Amino acid sequence: MNIAHDKQVLAVSGGVGGAKLALGLAQVLSAEQLTIVSNTADDFEHLGFSISPDLDTVMYTLAGLNNKELGWGLAGETWSCMESLAHFSDQTWFRLGDKDLATHIYRSAELQKGVSLSRVTEQLCQSLAISHRLLPMTDDRVRTMVQTDQGALAFQHYFVREQCRPVVSGFYFDGIEQAAPQSDVVALLESSSLASIIICPSNPFVSVDPLLKLAGVAAKMAANKAPVIAISPIVGGSAIKGPAAKMFAELGLACTCEGVADFYGELLDGMVIDTVDAAFQPAIEAKGIPCLVTNTVMKSLQDRAELAEQTLAFAEKLSQGATSSRAKIAVDEEVGS
Amino acid sequence: MNIAHDKQVLAVSGGVGGAKLALGLAQVLSAEQLTIVSNTADDFEHLGFSISPDLDTVMYTLAGLNNKELGWGLAGETWSCMESLAHFSDQTWFRLGDKDLATHIYRSAELQKGVSLSRVTEQLCQSLAISHRLLPMTDDRVRTMVQTDQGALAFQHYFVREQCRPVVSGFYFDGIEQAAPQSDVVALLESSSLASIIICPSNPFVSVDPLLKLAGVAAKMAANKAPVIAISPIVGGSAIKGPAAKMFAELGLACTCEGVADFYGELLDGMVIDTVDAAFQPAIEAKGIPCLVTNTVMKSLQDRAELAEQTLAFAEKLSQGATSSRAKIAVDEEVGS
């Protein structure tokens, strides 16, 4: 890939949509060049397990083990445990497959021993022969609460148990103020070797915003020379997957890629929008956010790699364009200091 | 069955061997007439779960769901979770089937909520349509430690992980002095409605002795008019199942039904020994323990019911024989008081 071998890319991902592009990036970047940071604010405690749905979706996707029919969990999954559990318990609305359970058993037992989520994730990735680095956004407890017409709901209760039916009026992230961003993520955000920050096509409200709201993260992203580029998860007014479009509508926001641009605002140095949304390019660029218009709907493995390639090339172009002005600022600062 | 409808039987059981006779008793006694108390000293915490192997073996056996090939766990079991877990963890020596996991998940989550083991067991039994009462010997934590030539081992580490290979020199029951016997068991031991106490053919050292060593239990058994009858788990010098014979030998005790009689000693009012061990009858009876000699190897469901019937009839006979002398003692005491 056309980034210098000593440069690194940070990809920000939620679940399914983000994981697709994360896999594309993993196809075109070496293990040393790519770090994926995953949302953990939709983690929850259930049936005694510590469950990290987004981390697992990215992990299983990178390992090539993800269940493509379901869009979550493991391929070739079986359900014996859940079927038996249904005899005892009404807590089977969050379906845990027999194979997937191994991940939850292992993670929960390690966390219980005091091992950090970062370290457990590293161990799981090693076991699954994942070479690229996958990090949780924090080792601390942050929990997305969805404010709805049925009261505040823990994210998985809103998302899985209630099937996203309640009308959303807002979000808050319990624990966000006490949580520290993962230390390797911080180091990367402070590093001059960062070539780009790619916000994968994940839900802005619940998959990306928790990371951005962790102490110092948005400021460090803005301060780093590496361009921040978001791929719109809204294509033609709909979300490819999940409740993002419904949330935009219920919050009274424009359910378009321009709405996504407005959500991220000044954080963005560039945006990737789908060809079906080409008409939004002038409006977004008028906000000072250059756009790459391309196919963003990743159906095949090839689509993932192509979108990754194009996004990285776009980032490179933005970096070069920015070099003169940023270099000038750097020179000015040096002169001034 | 030939016990009065207002009389009750208490069966003491460990795992497989005990569960067979417990099932036989459940075939011939009504739900109101039979209480089974199960050993919990081989319970352990593993992979974050609270596991009660003996309770589960009895429960699955009573429900007709036990795995007859393995001798433990559930029939028709699958192993997807364990196979996946082996990628991450070396803690797969205690094999948890996918269906069986549901029991451990449910029990562990309930215990974590503060529900007692008695109550969780009741809930599990209800869900499995078990009508007879199954109780843990205690709701408190008691753990069998096996003293061996490799040091003290937690029971499941000795039994499953080390496959009973270490040479045994003794046992102790961690927590036994602080633990209270289960309250319904105590009530039954203090009740005049108890017709008999049947010590099922379980391992005397590790399946039965923990209950007997709980505060007041042995004394209450001795004080109750109901005869205490043990079925020898040693038949022809071997144990049908498990390490009992190996333990007798390593402890320097006679690995015979007479050795079992000596172990229980004065607690017993009667003993059931196998026809192959008929030669031991005189020696055991010389100790003041009447013997019933019959087939004790339960291969079929019919065998289980027949041994149950015969044991109950033997108990009835012992009760009638004891009535005159015991009644006399009661009269003497009344006169004396």
Short mmCIF file of N, CA and C in Angstrom, two decimals, chain A residues 47-49 59-60 74 77-78 80-82 84-89 96 98-103 105-106 109 123-124 127-128, chain B residues 47-49 59-60 74 77-78 80-82 84-89 96 98-103 105-106 109 123-124 127-128:
data_model
loop_
_atom_site.label_atom_id
_atom_site.label_comp_id
_atom_site.label_asym_id
_atom_site.label_seq_id
_atom_site.Cartn_x
_atom_site.Cartn_y
_atom_site.Cartn_z
N LEU A 47 -25.74 -12.65 32.26
CA LEU A 47 -25.62 -14.06 32.66
C LEU A 47 -24.27 -14.36 33.30
N GLY A 48 -23.71 -13.33 33.94
CA GLY A 48 -22.43 -13.52 34.61
C GLY A 48 -21.22 -13.29 33.72
N PHE A 49 -21.45 -13.04 32.43
CA PHE A 49 -20.35 -12.82 31.49
C PHE A 49 -20.10 -11.34 31.24
N MET A 59 -13.00 -8.77 15.91
CA MET A 59 -12.07 -9.89 16.07
C MET A 59 -12.45 -11.06 15.17
N TYR A 60 -13.72 -11.44 15.23
CA TYR A 60 -14.17 -12.57 14.41
C TYR A 60 -14.04 -12.24 12.91
N LEU A 74 -20.29 -16.12 15.34
CA LEU A 74 -19.35 -16.97 14.62
C LEU A 74 -20.03 -17.80 13.53
N GLU A 77 -22.09 -21.66 13.78
CA GLU A 77 -22.42 -21.68 15.21
C GLU A 77 -23.50 -22.71 15.51
N THR A 78 -23.50 -23.21 16.76
CA THR A 78 -24.58 -24.08 17.24
C THR A 78 -25.17 -23.44 18.50
N SER A 80 -26.89 -25.14 21.31
CA SER A 80 -27.34 -26.10 22.34
C SER A 80 -27.47 -25.47 23.71
N CYS A 81 -26.50 -24.66 24.08
CA CYS A 81 -26.53 -24.09 25.42
C CYS A 81 -27.74 -23.18 25.59
N MET A 82 -27.97 -22.28 24.62
CA MET A 82 -29.11 -21.36 24.73
C MET A 82 -30.43 -22.12 24.78
N SER A 84 -30.93 -25.09 25.99
CA SER A 84 -31.07 -25.65 27.33
C SER A 84 -31.35 -24.56 28.36
N LEU A 85 -30.67 -23.44 28.19
CA LEU A 85 -30.84 -22.34 29.15
C LEU A 85 -32.28 -21.83 29.16
N ALA A 86 -32.92 -21.91 28.01
CA ALA A 86 -34.31 -21.43 27.92
C ALA A 86 -35.24 -22.21 28.85
N HIS A 87 -34.83 -23.42 29.27
CA HIS A 87 -35.64 -24.15 30.25
C HIS A 87 -35.62 -23.48 31.61
N PHE A 88 -34.53 -22.80 31.91
CA PHE A 88 -34.35 -22.23 33.25
C PHE A 88 -34.62 -20.73 33.29
N SER A 89 -34.26 -20.04 32.22
CA SER A 89 -34.05 -18.60 32.30
C SER A 89 -34.79 -17.85 31.21
N LEU A 96 -26.26 -16.30 22.75
CA LEU A 96 -24.85 -16.64 22.82
C LEU A 96 -24.67 -18.04 22.24
N ASP A 98 -22.77 -21.55 21.05
CA ASP A 98 -21.90 -22.45 21.82
C ASP A 98 -20.42 -22.09 21.63
N LYS A 99 -20.03 -21.79 20.40
CA LYS A 99 -18.61 -21.45 20.15
C LYS A 99 -18.29 -20.08 20.72
N ASP A 100 -19.18 -19.14 20.47
CA ASP A 100 -19.01 -17.77 20.95
C ASP A 100 -18.88 -17.74 22.48
N LEU A 101 -19.60 -18.62 23.15
CA LEU A 101 -19.53 -18.71 24.61
C LEU A 101 -18.10 -18.88 25.11
N ALA A 102 -17.30 -19.59 24.35
CA ALA A 102 -15.91 -19.80 24.76
C ALA A 102 -15.20 -18.46 24.93
N THR A 103 -15.46 -17.53 24.01
CA THR A 103 -14.86 -16.19 24.11
C THR A 103 -15.31 -15.50 25.39
N ILE A 105 -16.57 -16.87 28.15
CA ILE A 105 -16.07 -17.58 29.33
C ILE A 105 -14.62 -17.17 29.59
N TYR A 106 -13.82 -17.21 28.53
CA TYR A 106 -12.40 -16.89 28.69
C TYR A 106 -12.20 -15.44 29.11
N ALA A 109 -13.43 -14.77 32.74
CA ALA A 109 -12.55 -15.36 33.75
C ALA A 109 -11.25 -14.57 33.86
N GLN A 123 -4.69 -11.54 23.88
CA GLN A 123 -4.59 -13.00 24.00
C GLN A 123 -5.58 -13.69 23.04
N LEU A 124 -6.80 -13.16 23.01
CA LEU A 124 -7.81 -13.75 22.12
C LEU A 124 -7.35 -13.62 20.67
N SER A 127 -4.68 -16.09 19.85
CA SER A 127 -5.23 -17.44 19.70
C SER A 127 -5.92 -17.62 18.36
N LEU A 128 -6.50 -16.53 17.84
CA LEU A 128 -7.22 -16.60 16.57
C LEU A 128 -6.32 -16.21 15.40
N LEU B 47 -13.48 -21.69 35.71
CA LEU B 47 -13.80 -20.84 34.55
C LEU B 47 -14.90 -19.82 34.87
N GLY B 48 -14.95 -19.43 36.13
CA GLY B 48 -15.94 -18.44 36.53
C GLY B 48 -17.27 -19.03 36.94
N PHE B 49 -17.42 -20.35 36.80
CA PHE B 49 -18.67 -21.01 37.16
C PHE B 49 -18.61 -21.64 38.54
N MET B 59 -29.47 -34.79 39.72
CA MET B 59 -30.55 -34.05 39.05
C MET B 59 -30.78 -34.60 37.64
N TYR B 60 -29.70 -34.74 36.88
CA TYR B 60 -29.85 -35.25 35.51
C TYR B 60 -30.37 -36.69 35.52
N LEU B 74 -24.86 -34.73 30.45
CA LEU B 74 -26.16 -34.91 29.81
C LEU B 74 -26.10 -35.81 28.58
N GLU B 77 -25.11 -34.87 24.43
CA GLU B 77 -24.35 -33.64 24.64
C GLU B 77 -23.53 -33.29 23.40
N THR B 78 -23.24 -31.98 23.21
CA THR B 78 -22.31 -31.53 22.17
C THR B 78 -21.20 -30.72 22.86
N SER B 80 -19.13 -28.04 21.37
CA SER B 80 -18.62 -26.90 20.58
C SER B 80 -17.89 -25.88 21.44
N CYS B 81 -18.45 -25.56 22.59
CA CYS B 81 -17.85 -24.53 23.42
C CYS B 81 -16.46 -24.96 23.89
N MET B 82 -16.36 -26.18 24.41
CA MET B 82 -15.06 -26.66 24.89
C MET B 82 -14.02 -26.70 23.77
N SER B 84 -13.89 -24.78 21.17
CA SER B 84 -13.45 -23.40 20.91
C SER B 84 -12.59 -22.88 22.05
N LEU B 85 -12.99 -23.21 23.27
CA LEU B 85 -12.25 -22.72 24.43
C LEU B 85 -10.81 -23.23 24.43
N ALA B 86 -10.62 -24.42 23.87
CA ALA B 86 -9.27 -25.00 23.83
C ALA B 86 -8.31 -24.13 23.02
N HIS B 87 -8.83 -23.26 22.15
CA HIS B 87 -7.96 -22.32 21.43
C HIS B 87 -7.35 -21.28 22.36
N PHE B 88 -8.10 -20.96 23.43
CA PHE B 88 -7.66 -19.88 24.31
C PHE B 88 -7.04 -20.37 25.60
N SER B 89 -7.56 -21.48 26.10
CA SER B 89 -7.37 -21.80 27.51
C SER B 89 -6.87 -23.23 27.70
N LEU B 96 -17.05 -29.37 30.02
CA LEU B 96 -18.40 -28.85 30.19
C LEU B 96 -19.09 -28.89 28.83
N ASP B 98 -22.09 -28.40 25.98
CA ASP B 98 -22.85 -27.20 25.62
C ASP B 98 -24.17 -27.11 26.39
N LYS B 99 -24.86 -28.24 26.51
CA LYS B 99 -26.15 -28.24 27.24
C LYS B 99 -25.91 -28.06 28.74
N ASP B 100 -24.95 -28.82 29.24
CA ASP B 100 -24.60 -28.77 30.65
C ASP B 100 -24.22 -27.36 31.07
N LEU B 101 -23.57 -26.63 30.17
CA LEU B 101 -23.16 -25.24 30.46
C LEU B 101 -24.34 -24.39 30.90
N ALA B 102 -25.50 -24.66 30.33
CA ALA B 102 -26.68 -23.87 30.69
C ALA B 102 -26.94 -23.97 32.20
N THR B 103 -26.77 -25.17 32.75
CA THR B 103 -26.95 -25.36 34.19
C THR B 103 -25.95 -24.51 34.97
N ILE B 105 -24.23 -21.87 33.94
CA ILE B 105 -24.47 -20.44 33.74
C ILE B 105 -25.60 -19.97 34.64
N TYR B 106 -26.69 -20.73 34.63
CA TYR B 106 -27.86 -20.34 35.43
C TYR B 106 -27.53 -20.36 36.92
N ALA B 109 -25.07 -17.56 37.96
CA ALA B 109 -25.68 -16.23 37.94
C ALA B 109 -26.63 -16.06 39.13
N GLN B 123 -35.14 -24.58 41.79
CA GLN B 123 -35.54 -23.98 40.51
C GLN B 123 -35.13 -24.87 39.34
N LEU B 124 -33.89 -25.37 39.40
CA LEU B 124 -33.41 -26.24 38.32
C LEU B 124 -34.27 -27.51 38.25
N SER B 127 -37.60 -26.83 36.70
CA SER B 127 -37.48 -26.66 35.25
C SER B 127 -37.32 -28.00 34.55
N LEU B 128 -36.70 -28.96 35.24
CA LEU B 128 -36.48 -30.28 34.65
C LEU B 128 -37.59 -31.26 35.03
#
